[in-house]
CSV table of C-alpha atoms in Angstrom, one decimal:
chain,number,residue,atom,x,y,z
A,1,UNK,CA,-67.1,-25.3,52.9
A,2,UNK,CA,-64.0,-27.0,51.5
A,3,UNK,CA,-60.7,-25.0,50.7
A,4,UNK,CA,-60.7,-25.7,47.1
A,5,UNK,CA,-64.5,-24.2,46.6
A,6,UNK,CA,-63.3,-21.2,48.6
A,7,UNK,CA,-59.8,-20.6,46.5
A,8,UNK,CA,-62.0,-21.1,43.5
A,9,UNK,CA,-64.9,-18.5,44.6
A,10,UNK,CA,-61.9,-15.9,45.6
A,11,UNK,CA,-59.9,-16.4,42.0
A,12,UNK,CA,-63.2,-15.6,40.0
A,13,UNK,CA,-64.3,-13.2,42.7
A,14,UNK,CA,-60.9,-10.8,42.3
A,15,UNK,CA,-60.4,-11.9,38.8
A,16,UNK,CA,-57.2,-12.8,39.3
A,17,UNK,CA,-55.6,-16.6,38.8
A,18,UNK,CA,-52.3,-15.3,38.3
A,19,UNK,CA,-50.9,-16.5,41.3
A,20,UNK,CA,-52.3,-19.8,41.1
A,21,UNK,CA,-50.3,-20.2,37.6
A,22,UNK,CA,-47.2,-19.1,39.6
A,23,UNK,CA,-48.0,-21.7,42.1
A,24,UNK,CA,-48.6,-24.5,39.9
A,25,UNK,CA,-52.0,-24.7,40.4
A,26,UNK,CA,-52.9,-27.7,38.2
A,27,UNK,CA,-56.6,-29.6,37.4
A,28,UNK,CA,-55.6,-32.6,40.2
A,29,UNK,CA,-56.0,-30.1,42.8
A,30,UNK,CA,-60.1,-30.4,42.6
A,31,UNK,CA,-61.8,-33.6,43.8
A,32,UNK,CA,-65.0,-32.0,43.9
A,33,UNK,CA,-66.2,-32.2,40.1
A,34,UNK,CA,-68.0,-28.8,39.9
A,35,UNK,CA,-65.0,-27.1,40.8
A,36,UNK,CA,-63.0,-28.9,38.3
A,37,UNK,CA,-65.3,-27.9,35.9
A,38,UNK,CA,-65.2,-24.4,36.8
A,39,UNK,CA,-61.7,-24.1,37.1
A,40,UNK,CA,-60.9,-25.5,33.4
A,41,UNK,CA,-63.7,-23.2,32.2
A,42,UNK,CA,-62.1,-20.2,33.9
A,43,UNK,CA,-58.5,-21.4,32.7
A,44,UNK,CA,-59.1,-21.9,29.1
A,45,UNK,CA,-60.8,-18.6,29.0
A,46,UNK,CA,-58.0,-16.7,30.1
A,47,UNK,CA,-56.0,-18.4,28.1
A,48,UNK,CA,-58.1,-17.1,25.4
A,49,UNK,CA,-58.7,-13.7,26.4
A,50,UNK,CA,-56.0,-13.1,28.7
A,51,UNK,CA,-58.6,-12.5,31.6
A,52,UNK,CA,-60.6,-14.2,33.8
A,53,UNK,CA,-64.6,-14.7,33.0
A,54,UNK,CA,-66.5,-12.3,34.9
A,55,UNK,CA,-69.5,-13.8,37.3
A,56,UNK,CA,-72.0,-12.9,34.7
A,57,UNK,CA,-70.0,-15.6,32.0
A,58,UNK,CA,-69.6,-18.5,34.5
A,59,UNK,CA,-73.3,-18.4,35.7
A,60,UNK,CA,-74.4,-18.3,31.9
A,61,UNK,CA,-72.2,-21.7,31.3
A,62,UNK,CA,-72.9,-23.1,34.7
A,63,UNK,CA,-76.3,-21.8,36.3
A,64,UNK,CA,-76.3,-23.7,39.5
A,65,UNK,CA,-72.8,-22.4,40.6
A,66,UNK,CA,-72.5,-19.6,43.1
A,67,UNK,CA,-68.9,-18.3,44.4
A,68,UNK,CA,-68.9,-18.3,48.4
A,69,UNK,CA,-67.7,-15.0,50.0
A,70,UNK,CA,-64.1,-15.2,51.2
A,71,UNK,CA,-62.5,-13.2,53.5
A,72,UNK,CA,-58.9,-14.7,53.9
A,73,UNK,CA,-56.2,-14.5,51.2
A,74,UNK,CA,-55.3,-15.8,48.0
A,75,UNK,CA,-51.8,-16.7,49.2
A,76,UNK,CA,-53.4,-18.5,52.2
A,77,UNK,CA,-56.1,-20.6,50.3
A,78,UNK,CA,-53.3,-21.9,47.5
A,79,UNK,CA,-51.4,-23.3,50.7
A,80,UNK,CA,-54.3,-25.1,52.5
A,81,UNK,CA,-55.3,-26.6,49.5
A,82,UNK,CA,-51.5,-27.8,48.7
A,83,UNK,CA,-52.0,-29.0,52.1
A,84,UNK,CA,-54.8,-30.8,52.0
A,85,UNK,CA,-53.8,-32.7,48.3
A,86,UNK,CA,-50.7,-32.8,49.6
A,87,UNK,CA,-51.8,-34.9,52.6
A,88,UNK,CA,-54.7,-36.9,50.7
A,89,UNK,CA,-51.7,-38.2,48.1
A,90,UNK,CA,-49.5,-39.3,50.5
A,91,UNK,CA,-52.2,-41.2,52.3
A,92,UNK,CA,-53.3,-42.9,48.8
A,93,UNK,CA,-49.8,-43.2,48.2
A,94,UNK,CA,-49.2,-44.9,51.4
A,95,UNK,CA,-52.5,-47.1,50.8
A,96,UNK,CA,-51.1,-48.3,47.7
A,97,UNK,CA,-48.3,-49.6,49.2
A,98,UNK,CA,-49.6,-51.3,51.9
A,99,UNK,CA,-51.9,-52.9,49.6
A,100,UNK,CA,-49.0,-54.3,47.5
A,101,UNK,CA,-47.8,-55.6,50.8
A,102,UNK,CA,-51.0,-57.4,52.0
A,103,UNK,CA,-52.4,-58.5,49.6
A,104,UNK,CA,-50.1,-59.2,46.6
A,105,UNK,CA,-46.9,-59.7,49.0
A,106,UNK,CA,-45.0,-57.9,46.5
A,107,UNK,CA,-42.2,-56.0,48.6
A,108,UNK,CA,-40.5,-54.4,45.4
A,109,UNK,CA,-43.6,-53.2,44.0
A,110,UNK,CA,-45.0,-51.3,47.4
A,111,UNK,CA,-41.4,-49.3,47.1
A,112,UNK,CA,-41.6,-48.9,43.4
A,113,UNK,CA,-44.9,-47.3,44.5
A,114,UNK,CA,-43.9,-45.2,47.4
A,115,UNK,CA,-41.1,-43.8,45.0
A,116,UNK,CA,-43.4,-42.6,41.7
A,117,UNK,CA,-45.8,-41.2,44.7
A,118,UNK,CA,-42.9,-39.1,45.9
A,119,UNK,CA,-42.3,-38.4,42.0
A,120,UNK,CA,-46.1,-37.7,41.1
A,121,UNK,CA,-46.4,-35.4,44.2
A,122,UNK,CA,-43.1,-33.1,42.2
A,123,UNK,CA,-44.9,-33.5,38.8
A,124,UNK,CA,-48.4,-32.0,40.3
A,125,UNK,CA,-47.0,-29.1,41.8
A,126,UNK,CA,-47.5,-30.0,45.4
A,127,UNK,CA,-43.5,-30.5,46.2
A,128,UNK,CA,-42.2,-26.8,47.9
A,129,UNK,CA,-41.5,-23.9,45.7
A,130,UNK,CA,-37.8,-23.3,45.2
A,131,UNK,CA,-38.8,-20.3,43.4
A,132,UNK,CA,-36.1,-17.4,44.1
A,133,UNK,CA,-37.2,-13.9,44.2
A,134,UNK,CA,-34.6,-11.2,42.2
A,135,UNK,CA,-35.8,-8.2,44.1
A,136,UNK,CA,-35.3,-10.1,47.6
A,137,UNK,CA,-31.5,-10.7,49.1
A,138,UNK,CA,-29.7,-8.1,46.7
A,139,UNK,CA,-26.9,-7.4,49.3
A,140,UNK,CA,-26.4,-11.4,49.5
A,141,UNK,CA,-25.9,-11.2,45.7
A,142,UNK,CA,-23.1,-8.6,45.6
A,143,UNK,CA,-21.8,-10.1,48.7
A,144,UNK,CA,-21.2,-13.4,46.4
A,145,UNK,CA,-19.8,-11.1,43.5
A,146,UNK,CA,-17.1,-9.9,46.1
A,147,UNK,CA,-16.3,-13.1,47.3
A,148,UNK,CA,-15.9,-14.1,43.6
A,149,UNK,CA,-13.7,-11.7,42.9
A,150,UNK,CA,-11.0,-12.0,45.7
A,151,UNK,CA,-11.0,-15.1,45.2
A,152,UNK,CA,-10.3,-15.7,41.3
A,153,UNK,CA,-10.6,-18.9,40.1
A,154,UNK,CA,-13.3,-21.5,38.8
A,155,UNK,CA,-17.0,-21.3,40.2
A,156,UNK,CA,-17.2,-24.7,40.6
A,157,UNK,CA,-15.6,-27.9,41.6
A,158,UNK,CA,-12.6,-28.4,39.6
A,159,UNK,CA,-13.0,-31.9,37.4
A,160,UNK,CA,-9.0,-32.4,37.3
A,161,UNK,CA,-8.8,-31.5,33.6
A,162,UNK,CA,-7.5,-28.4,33.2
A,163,UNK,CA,-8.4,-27.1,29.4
A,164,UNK,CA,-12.3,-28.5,30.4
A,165,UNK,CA,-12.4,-26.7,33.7
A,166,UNK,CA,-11.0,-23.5,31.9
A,167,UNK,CA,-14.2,-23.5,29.1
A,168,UNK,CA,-17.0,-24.9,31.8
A,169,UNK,CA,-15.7,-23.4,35.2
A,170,UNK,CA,-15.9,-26.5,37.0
A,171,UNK,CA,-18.7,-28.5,38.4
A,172,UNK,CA,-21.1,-26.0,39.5
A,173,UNK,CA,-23.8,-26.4,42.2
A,174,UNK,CA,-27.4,-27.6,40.4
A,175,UNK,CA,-26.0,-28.5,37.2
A,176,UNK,CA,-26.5,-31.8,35.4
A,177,UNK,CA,-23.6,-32.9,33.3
A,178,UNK,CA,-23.6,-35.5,31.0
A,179,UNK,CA,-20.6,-37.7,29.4
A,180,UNK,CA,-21.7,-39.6,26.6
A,181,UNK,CA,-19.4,-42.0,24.4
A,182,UNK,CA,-19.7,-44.8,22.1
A,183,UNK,CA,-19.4,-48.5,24.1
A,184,UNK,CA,-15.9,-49.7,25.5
A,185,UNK,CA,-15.1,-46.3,24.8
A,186,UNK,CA,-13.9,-45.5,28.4
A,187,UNK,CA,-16.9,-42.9,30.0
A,188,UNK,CA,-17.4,-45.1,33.2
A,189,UNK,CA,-13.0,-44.9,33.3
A,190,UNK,CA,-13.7,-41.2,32.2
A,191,UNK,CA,-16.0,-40.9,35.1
A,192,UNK,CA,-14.1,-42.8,37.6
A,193,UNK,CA,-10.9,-40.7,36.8
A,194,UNK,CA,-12.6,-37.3,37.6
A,195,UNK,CA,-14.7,-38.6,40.7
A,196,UNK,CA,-11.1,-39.0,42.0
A,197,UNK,CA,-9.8,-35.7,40.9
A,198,UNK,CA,-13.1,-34.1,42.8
A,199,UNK,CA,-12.3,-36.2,45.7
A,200,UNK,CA,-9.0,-35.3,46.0
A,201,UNK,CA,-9.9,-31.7,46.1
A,202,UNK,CA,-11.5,-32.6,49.3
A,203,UNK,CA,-14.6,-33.5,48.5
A,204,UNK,CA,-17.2,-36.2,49.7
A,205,UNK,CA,-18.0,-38.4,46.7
A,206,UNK,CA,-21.0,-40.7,45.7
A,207,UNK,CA,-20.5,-42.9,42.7
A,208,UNK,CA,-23.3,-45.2,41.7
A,209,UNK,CA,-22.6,-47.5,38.9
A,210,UNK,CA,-24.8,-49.2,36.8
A,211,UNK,CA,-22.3,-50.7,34.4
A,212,UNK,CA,-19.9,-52.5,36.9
A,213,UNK,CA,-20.2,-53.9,40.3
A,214,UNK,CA,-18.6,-52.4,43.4
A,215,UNK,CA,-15.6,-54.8,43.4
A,216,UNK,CA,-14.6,-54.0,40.0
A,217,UNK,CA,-15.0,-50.6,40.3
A,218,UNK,CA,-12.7,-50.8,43.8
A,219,UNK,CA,-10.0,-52.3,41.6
A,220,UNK,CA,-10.1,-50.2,38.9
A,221,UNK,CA,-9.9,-46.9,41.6
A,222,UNK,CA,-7.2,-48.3,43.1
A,223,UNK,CA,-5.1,-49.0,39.6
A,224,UNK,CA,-5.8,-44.9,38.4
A,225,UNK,CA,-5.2,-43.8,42.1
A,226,UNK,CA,-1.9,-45.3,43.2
A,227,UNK,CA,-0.6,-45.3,39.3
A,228,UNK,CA,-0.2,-49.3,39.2
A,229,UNK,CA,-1.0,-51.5,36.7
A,230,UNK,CA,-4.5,-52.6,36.8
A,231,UNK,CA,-3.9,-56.0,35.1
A,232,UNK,CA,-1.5,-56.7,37.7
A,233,UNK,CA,-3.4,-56.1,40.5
A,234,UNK,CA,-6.1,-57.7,39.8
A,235,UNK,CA,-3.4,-60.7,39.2
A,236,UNK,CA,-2.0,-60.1,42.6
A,237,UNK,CA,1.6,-59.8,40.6
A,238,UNK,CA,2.3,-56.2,41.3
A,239,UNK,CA,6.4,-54.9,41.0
A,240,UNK,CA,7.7,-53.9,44.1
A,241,UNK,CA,7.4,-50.3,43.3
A,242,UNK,CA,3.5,-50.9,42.7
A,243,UNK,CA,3.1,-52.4,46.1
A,244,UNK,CA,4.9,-49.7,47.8
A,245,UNK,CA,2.8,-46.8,46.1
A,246,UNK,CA,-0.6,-49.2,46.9
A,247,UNK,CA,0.0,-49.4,50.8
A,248,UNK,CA,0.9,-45.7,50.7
A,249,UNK,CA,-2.2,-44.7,48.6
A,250,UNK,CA,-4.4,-47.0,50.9
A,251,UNK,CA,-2.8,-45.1,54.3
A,252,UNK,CA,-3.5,-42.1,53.0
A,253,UNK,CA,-6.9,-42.5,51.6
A,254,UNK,CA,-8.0,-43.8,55.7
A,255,UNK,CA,-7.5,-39.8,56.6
A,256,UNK,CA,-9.9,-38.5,53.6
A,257,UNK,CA,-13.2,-37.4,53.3
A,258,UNK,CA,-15.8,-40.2,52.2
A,259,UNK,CA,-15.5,-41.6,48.7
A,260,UNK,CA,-18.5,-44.2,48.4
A,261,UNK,CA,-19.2,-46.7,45.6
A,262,UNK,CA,-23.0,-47.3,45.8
A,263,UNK,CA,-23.5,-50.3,44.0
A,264,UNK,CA,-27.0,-51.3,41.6
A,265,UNK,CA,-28.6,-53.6,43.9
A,266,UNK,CA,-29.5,-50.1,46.0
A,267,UNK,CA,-31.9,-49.4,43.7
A,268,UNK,CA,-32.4,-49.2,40.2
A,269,UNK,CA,-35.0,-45.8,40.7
A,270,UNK,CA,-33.8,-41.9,41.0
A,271,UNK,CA,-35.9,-42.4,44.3
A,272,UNK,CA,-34.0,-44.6,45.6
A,273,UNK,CA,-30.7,-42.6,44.4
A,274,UNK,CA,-32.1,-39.6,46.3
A,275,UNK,CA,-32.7,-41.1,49.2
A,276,UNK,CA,-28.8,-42.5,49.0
A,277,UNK,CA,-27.6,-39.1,48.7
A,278,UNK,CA,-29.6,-38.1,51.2
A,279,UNK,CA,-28.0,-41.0,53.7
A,280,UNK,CA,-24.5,-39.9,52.5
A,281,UNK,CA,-24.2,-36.6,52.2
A,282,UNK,CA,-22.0,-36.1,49.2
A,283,UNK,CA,-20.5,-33.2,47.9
A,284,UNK,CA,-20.7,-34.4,43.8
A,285,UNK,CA,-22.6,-37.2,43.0
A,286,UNK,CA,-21.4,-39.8,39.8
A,287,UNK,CA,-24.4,-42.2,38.3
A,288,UNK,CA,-23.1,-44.2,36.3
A,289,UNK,CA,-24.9,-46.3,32.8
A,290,UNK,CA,-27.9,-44.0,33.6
A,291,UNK,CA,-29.9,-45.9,30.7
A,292,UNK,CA,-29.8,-49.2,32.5
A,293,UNK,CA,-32.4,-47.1,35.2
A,294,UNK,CA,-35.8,-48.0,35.5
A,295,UNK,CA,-38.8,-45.1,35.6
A,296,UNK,CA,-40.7,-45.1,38.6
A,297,UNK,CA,-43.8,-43.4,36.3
A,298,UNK,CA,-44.0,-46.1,33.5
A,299,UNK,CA,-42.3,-48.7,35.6
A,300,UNK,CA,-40.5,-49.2,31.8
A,301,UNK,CA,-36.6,-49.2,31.4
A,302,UNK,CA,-34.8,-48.2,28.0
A,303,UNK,CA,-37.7,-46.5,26.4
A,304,UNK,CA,-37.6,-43.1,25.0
A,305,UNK,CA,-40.1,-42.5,27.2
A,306,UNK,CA,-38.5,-43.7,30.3
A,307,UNK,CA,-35.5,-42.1,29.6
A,308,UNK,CA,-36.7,-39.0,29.4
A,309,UNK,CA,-38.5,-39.1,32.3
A,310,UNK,CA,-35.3,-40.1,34.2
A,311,UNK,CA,-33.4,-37.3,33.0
A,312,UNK,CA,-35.6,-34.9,33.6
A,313,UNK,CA,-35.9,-36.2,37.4
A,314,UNK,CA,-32.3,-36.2,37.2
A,315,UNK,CA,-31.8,-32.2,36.4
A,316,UNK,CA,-35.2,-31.7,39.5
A,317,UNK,CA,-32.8,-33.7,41.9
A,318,UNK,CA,-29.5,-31.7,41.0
A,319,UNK,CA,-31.9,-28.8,41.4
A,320,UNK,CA,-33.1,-29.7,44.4
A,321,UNK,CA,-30.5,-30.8,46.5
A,322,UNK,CA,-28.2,-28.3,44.7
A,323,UNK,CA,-25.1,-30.3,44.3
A,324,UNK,CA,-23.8,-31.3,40.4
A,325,UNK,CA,-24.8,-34.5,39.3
A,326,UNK,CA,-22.5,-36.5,36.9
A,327,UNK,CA,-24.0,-39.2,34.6
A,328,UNK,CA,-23.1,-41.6,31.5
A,329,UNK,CA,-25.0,-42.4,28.6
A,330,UNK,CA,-24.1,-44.2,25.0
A,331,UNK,CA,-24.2,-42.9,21.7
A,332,UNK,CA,-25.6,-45.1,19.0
A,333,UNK,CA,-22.8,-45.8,16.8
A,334,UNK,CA,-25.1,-45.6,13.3
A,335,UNK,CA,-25.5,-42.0,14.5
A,336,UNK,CA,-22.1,-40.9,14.5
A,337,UNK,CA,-20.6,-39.3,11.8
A,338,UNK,CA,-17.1,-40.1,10.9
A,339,UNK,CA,-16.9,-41.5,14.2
A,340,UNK,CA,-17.4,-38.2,16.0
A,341,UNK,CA,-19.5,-37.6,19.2
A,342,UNK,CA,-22.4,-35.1,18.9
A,343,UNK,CA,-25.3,-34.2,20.7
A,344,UNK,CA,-27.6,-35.7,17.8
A,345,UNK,CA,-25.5,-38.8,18.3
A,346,UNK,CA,-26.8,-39.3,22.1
A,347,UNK,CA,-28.6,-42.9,22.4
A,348,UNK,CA,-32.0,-43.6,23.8
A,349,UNK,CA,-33.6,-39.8,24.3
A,350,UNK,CA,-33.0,-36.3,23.1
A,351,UNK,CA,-34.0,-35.3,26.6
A,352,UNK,CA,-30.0,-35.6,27.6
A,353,UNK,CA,-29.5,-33.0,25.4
A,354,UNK,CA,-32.2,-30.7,26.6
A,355,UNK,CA,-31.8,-31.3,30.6
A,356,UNK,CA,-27.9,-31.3,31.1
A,357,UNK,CA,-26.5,-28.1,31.4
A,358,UNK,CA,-22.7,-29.7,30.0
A,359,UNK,CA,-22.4,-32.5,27.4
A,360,UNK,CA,-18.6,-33.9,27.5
A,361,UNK,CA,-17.8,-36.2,24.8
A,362,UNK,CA,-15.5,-38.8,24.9
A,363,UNK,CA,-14.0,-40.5,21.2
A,364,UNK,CA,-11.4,-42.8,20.7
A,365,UNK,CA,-8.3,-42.1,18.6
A,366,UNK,CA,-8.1,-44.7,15.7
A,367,UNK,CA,-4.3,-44.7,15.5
A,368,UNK,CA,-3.3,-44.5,19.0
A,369,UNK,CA,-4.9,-46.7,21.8
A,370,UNK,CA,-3.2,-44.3,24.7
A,371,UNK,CA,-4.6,-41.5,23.7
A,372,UNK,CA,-9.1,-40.4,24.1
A,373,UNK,CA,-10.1,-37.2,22.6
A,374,UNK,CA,-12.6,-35.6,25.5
A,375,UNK,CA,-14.5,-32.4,24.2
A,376,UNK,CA,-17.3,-30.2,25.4
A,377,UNK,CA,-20.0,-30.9,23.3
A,378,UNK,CA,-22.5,-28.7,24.3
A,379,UNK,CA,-23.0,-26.5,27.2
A,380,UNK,CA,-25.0,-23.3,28.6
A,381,UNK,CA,-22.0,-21.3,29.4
A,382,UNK,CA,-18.9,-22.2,26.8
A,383,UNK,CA,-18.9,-22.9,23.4
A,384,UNK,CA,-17.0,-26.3,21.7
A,385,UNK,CA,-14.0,-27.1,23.8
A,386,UNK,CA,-11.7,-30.3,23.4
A,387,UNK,CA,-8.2,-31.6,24.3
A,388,UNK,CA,-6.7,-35.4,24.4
A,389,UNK,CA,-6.5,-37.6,27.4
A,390,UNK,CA,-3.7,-40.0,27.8
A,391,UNK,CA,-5.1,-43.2,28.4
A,392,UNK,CA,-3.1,-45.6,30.3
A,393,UNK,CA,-4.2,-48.7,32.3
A,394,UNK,CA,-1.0,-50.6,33.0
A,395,UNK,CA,0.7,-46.9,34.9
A,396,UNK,CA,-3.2,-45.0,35.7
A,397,UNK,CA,-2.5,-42.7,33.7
A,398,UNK,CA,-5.7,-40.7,32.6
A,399,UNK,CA,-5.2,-36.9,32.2
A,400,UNK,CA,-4.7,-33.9,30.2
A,401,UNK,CA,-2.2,-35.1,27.5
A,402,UNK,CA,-0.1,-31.3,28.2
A,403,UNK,CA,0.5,-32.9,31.6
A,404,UNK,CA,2.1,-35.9,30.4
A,405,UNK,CA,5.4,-34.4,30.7
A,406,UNK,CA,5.1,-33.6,34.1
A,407,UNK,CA,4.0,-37.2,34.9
A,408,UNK,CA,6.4,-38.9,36.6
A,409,UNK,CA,4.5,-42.2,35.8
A,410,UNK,CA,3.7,-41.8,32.3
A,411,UNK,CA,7.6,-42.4,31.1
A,412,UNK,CA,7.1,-45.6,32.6
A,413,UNK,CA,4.3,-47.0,29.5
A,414,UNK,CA,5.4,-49.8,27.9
A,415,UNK,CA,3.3,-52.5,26.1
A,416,UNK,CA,0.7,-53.9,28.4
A,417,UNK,CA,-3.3,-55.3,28.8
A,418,UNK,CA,-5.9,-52.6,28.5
A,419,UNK,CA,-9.3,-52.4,29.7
């Protein structure tokens, strides 16, 4: 007798289909078509009537079935049939894509495959339970509360700007955070600009860009990071002063931990992003022009749809691999309202505004080009938040504007090319 007839026969035999809701028991878990029958039946009446049909009620509805006598657990059954569905997806998954290979000769579309497999096998429960228990590991708990409080400071990883890491507490492990702003507004410089300030808190980065590739994205880390000017450089006419503080950035950057640009062309999926960070090993991860992703479930790209299926992978894989993830989105300009960013103004989906857990905002300032306005636009732990950036390309110069007098590079500015 198959697994999924005996879990069945001991759910309606105990009355009890509790823990199969806790486990995410869903209706793809029954091949066998009598069983799915009985299980939607016994689903939709508890739904109704908050208990499960006695054996009387199913044998009126379906005279021919008969619940088996079961011995072993509940707990026990759930995980052989995960098991076996478990198995009998990856195989079909697997068979799928050798098929594309074969037969069609279509390379892209067996991975495309294999990655919404991986994504379907999440969506129908049979992924493992990261389910955390409040009554178990309590002295763990107040261990973490001591360490906390001898050691005062943010929770998180600090972003490098100071009146934004006071409101959120810093880039905290699991979280999804979102910076949205209008085009040619600066997010992926915004971005950038804090990946460095992570990394140079010792921390492993990963930034993944969508927007620009690798080489522009080299010289524009190099400009903010050794304070040069960035049209310059990429002239190879930098002042003597600019050379010096390039060799010396470049020296010292040979003894840090890893900062890795992942370019596009490693996959346009948040498959194929988890299976980069998985290679890598970061400590914050930085996707970049996450609208310009493709959904491994629709196989569409730039659909509200698509989006929000994207994002809500997104928040499963910060989840997951418990690490913050960083992304950049658009607003639509029609939405803004006297040319401020809000969360109604977010382009594409309103699923960034349910799945992040921070929404930073990044506006320009009409009558000053040096200066952005960066703000907390929503968030689960702080309420609205903002302060102004300066916003210098020709002396890299993109930080808290109450630091600019502290900035030995900022008395430099003088007229120059922007970005």
């Amino acid at each position: 007798m198959n697994n999924e007839t005996r879990l069945l026969s001991r759910a309606i035999t105990d009355r009890s289909i509790n823990l199969l809701f806790e486990r995410g028991v869903q209706d793809t878990w029954f091949v066998d078509s009598d069983n799915l029958r009985v299980w939607k039946f016994v689903r939709e009446h508890f739904f109704s009537y908050a208990e499960v049909p006695s054996l009387e009620v199913i044998q009126s509805n379906f005279p021919s079935y008969k619940p088996i006598e079961v011995n072993d657990s509940i707990e026990y059954l759930i995980d052989a049939v995960m098991a076996e569905r478990r198995k009998a997806s990856t195989i079909q998954m697997i068979s799928n894509a050798i098929e594309n290979i074969d037969k069609q000769k279509d390379h892209e579309q067996a991975l495309i495959t294999l990655q919404a497999g991986m994504i379907r096998l999440e969506e129908d429960g049979l992924s493992r339970s990261y389910d955390l228990d409040l009554t178990k590991d309590a002295t763990k708990r107040f261990e973490d509360y001591e360490w906390r409080k001898n050691n005062p400071g943010l929770l998180g990883i600090p972003t490098g700007f100071p009146t934004m890491d006071l409101a959120t507490n810093g880039l905290q492990p699991g979280q999804l955070v979102v910076i949205v702003a209008p085009p040619k507004t600066g997010k992926s410089t915004l971005a950038l600009q804090m990946a460095q300030n992570v990394h140079m808190k010792d921390k492993s980065v990963m930034f993944q860009s969508f927007e620009m590739n690798n080489h522009e994205q080299q010289q524009r880390h190099d400009a903010m990071r050794a304070h040069i000017d960035h049209g310059r450089l990429r002239r190879g006419k930098l002042l003597p002063a600019e050379e010096n503080r390039y060799i010396d950035m470049l020296n010292k950057m040979e003894t840090e931990h890893p900062f890795h640009l992942v370019d596009a062309v490693n996959g346009i999926t948040v498959s194929a992003l988890a299976a980069k960070i998985e290679q890598l090993k970061p400590d914050v991860v930085f996707v970049d022009g996450v609208y310009l992703m493709m959904d491994e479930l629709t196989g569409e790209m730039n659909t509200p749809q698509a989006i929000t299926n994207i994002t809500r992978a997104m928040k499963r894989l910060a989840q997951r691999i418990n690490k913050p993830i960083i992304i950049t989105t658009q607003t639509l300009l029609w939405k803004m309202r006297a040319g401020k960013v809000t969360a109604d103004s977010i382009g594409y989906s309103s699923s960034f505004f349910q799945d992040s857990d921070v929404i930073l905002g990044l506006e320009p300032v009409e009558e000053d080009e040096t200066i952005r306005l960066l703000k907390v636009v929503a968030s689960r732990n702080c309420g609205p938040t903002e302060t102004s950036l300066t916003w210098k390309w020709n002396t890299g110069c993109f930080h808290d504007e109450s630091e600019m007098t502290s900035c030995e590079f900022c008395s430099d500015w003088s007229s120059n090319e922007h970005d």
